[in-house]
CSV table of C-alpha atoms in Angstrom, one decimal:
chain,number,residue,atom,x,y,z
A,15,UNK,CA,11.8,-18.6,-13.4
A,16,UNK,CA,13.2,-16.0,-11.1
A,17,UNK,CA,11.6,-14.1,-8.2
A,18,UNK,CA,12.9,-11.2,-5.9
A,19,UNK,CA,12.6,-12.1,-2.2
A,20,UNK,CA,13.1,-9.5,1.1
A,21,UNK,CA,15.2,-11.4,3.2
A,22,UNK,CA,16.1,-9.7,6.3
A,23,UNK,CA,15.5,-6.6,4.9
A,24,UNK,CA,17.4,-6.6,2.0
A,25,UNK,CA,16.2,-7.7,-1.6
A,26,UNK,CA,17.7,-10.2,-4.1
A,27,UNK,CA,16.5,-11.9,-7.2
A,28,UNK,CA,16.6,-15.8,-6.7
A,29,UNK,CA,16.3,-18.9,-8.9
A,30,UNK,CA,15.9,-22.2,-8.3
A,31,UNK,CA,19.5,-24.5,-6.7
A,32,UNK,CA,21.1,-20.5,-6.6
A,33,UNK,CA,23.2,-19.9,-3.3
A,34,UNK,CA,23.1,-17.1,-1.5
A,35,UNK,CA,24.6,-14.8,1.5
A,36,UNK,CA,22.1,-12.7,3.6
A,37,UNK,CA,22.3,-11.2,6.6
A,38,UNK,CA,22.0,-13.9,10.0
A,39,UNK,CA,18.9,-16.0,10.2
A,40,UNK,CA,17.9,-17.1,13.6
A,41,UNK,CA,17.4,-20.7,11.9
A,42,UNK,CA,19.8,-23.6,13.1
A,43,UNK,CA,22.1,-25.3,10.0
A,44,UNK,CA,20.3,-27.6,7.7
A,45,UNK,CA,16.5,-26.2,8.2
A,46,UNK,CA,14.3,-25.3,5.7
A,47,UNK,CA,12.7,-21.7,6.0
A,48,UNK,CA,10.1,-19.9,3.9
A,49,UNK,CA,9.7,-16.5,2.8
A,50,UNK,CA,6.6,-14.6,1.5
A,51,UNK,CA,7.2,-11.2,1.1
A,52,UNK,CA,7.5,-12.0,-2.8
A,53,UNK,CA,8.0,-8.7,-4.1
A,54,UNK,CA,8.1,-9.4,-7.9
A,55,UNK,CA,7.9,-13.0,-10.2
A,56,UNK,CA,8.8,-14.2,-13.5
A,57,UNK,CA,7.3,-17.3,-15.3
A,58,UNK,CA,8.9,-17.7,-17.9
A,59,UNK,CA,8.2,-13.8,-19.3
A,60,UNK,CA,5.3,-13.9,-17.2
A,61,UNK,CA,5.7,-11.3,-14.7
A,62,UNK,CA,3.8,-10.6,-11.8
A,63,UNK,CA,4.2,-7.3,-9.3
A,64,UNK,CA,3.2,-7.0,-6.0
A,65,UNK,CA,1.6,-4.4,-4.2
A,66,UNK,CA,4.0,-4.2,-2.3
A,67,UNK,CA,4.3,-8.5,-1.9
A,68,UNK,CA,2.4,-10.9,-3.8
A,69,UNK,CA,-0.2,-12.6,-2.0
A,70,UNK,CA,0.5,-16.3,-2.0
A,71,UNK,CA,3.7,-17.1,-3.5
A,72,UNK,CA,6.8,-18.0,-1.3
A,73,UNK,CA,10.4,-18.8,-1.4
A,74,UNK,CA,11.3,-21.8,0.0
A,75,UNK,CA,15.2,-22.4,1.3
A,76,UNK,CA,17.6,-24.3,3.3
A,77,UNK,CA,20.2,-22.9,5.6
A,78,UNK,CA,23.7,-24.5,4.8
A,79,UNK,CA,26.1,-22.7,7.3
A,80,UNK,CA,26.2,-19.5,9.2
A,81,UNK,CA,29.3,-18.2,8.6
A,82,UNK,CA,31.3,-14.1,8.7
A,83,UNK,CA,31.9,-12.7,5.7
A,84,UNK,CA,35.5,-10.3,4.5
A,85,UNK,CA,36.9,-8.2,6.7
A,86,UNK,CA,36.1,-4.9,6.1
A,87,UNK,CA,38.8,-2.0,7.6
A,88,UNK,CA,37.2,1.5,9.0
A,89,UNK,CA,39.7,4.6,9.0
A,90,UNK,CA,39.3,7.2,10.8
A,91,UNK,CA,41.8,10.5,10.7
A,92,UNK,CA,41.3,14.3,11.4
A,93,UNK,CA,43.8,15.6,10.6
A,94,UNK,CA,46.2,18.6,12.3
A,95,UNK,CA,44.6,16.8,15.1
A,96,UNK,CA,46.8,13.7,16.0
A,97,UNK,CA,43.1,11.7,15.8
A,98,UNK,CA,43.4,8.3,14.4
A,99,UNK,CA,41.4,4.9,14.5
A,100,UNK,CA,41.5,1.9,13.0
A,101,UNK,CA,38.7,-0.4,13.4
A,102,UNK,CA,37.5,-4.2,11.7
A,103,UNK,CA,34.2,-5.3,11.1
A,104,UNK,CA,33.4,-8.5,10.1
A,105,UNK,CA,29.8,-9.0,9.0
A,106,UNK,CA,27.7,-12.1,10.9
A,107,UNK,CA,26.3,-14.0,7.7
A,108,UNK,CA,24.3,-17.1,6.9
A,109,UNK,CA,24.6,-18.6,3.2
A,110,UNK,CA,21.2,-20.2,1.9
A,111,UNK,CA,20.4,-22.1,-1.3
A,112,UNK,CA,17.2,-21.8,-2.9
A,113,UNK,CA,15.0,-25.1,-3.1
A,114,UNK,CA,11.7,-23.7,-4.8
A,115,UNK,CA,9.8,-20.9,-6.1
A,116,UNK,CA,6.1,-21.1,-5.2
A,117,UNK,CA,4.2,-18.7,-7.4
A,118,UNK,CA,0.6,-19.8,-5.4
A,119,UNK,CA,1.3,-21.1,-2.1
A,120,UNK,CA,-0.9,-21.9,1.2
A,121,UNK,CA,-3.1,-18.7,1.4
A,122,UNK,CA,-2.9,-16.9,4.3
A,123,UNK,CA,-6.0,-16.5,6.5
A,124,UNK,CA,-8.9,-14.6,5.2
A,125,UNK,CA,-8.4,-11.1,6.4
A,126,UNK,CA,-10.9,-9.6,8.5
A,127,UNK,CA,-13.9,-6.7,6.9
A,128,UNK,CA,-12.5,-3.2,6.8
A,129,UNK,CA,-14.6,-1.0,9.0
A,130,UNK,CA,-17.2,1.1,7.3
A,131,UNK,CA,-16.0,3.6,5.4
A,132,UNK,CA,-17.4,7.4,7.0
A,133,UNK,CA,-19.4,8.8,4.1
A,134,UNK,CA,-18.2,12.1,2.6
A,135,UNK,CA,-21.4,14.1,3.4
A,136,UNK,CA,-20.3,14.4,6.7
A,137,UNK,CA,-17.8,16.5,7.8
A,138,UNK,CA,-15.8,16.8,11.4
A,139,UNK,CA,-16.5,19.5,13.7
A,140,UNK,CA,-14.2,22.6,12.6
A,141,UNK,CA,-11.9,24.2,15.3
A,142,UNK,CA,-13.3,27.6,16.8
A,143,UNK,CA,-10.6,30.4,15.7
A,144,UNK,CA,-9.7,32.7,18.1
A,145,UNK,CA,-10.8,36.2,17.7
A,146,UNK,CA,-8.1,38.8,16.5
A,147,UNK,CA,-7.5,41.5,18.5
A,148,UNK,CA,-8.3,44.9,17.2
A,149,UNK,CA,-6.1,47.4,17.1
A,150,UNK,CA,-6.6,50.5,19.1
A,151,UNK,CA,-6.0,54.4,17.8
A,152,UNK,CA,-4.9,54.9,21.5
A,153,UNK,CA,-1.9,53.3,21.1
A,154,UNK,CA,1.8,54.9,20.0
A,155,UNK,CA,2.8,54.1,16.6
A,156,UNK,CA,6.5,52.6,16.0
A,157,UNK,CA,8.0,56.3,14.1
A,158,UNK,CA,8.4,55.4,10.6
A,159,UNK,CA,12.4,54.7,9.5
A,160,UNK,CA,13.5,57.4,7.2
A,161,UNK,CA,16.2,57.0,4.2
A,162,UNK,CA,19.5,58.5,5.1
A,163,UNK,CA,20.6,61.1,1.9
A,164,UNK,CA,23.8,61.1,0.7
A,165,UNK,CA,25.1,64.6,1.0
């Protein structure tokens, strides 16, 4: 059984006991947090799709360590122009392992009634158009552009 989970805005497919690096939680080392924007799950060929989560189903995990990740080197060169920089970045991450894949979880409150739908019979006001102007015969005409001849 495998699922994929948006976790801090980025998507990965999960399993059960996997371990994996996202982006910083805000979650302190050793608690558990949930997830339930369930985009996708597999049972075992069983697969269900979300529009765009599935209602219901959850991730559950615990937060081993919050850790940086490699350090990645940014180059920056014009050149002709004596313009260099060299910058590091080292990405703020927190590894998670995967405790449980709940395909129907605590549902979420019962959403309230849409509004009435406005029936199709009636229509909004239309906008007023302005009037054109018309054009008057008392006005000079632009001269009309004449080819030049080769001679």
């Amino acid at each position: 059984m495998y699922a994929i989970v948006e976790i801090a805005g980025q998507q990965f497919k999960v399993s059960k006991d996997q371990k994996v690096f996202v982006h910083r939680l805000a979650n302190e080392e050793g608690s558990k947090v949930s997830f339930e924007k369930v985009l996708l799950l597999d049972d075992n060929g069983t697969i269900t799709i979300g529009a765009p989560a599935i209602e219901g189903a959850s991730v559950e995990a615990k937060v081993l360590q919050h850790l940086k990740g490699e350090k990645v080197i940014v180059f920056k060169k014009k050149r002709r122009k004596g313009y260099k920089k060299k910058n590091g970045h080292r990405q703020a991450l927190t590894q998670i392992v995967i405790e449980g894949i709940a395909a129907t979880g605590a549902k979420k409150a019962a959403k309230k009634e849409a509004a009435p739908a406005v029936e199709a019979t009636e229509e909004a006001p239309k906008k007023a158009k302005a009037p054109k102007a018309e054009k008057s015969e008392d006005a000079p005409k632009a001269p009309k552009k004449t080819k030049k001849t080769e001679e």
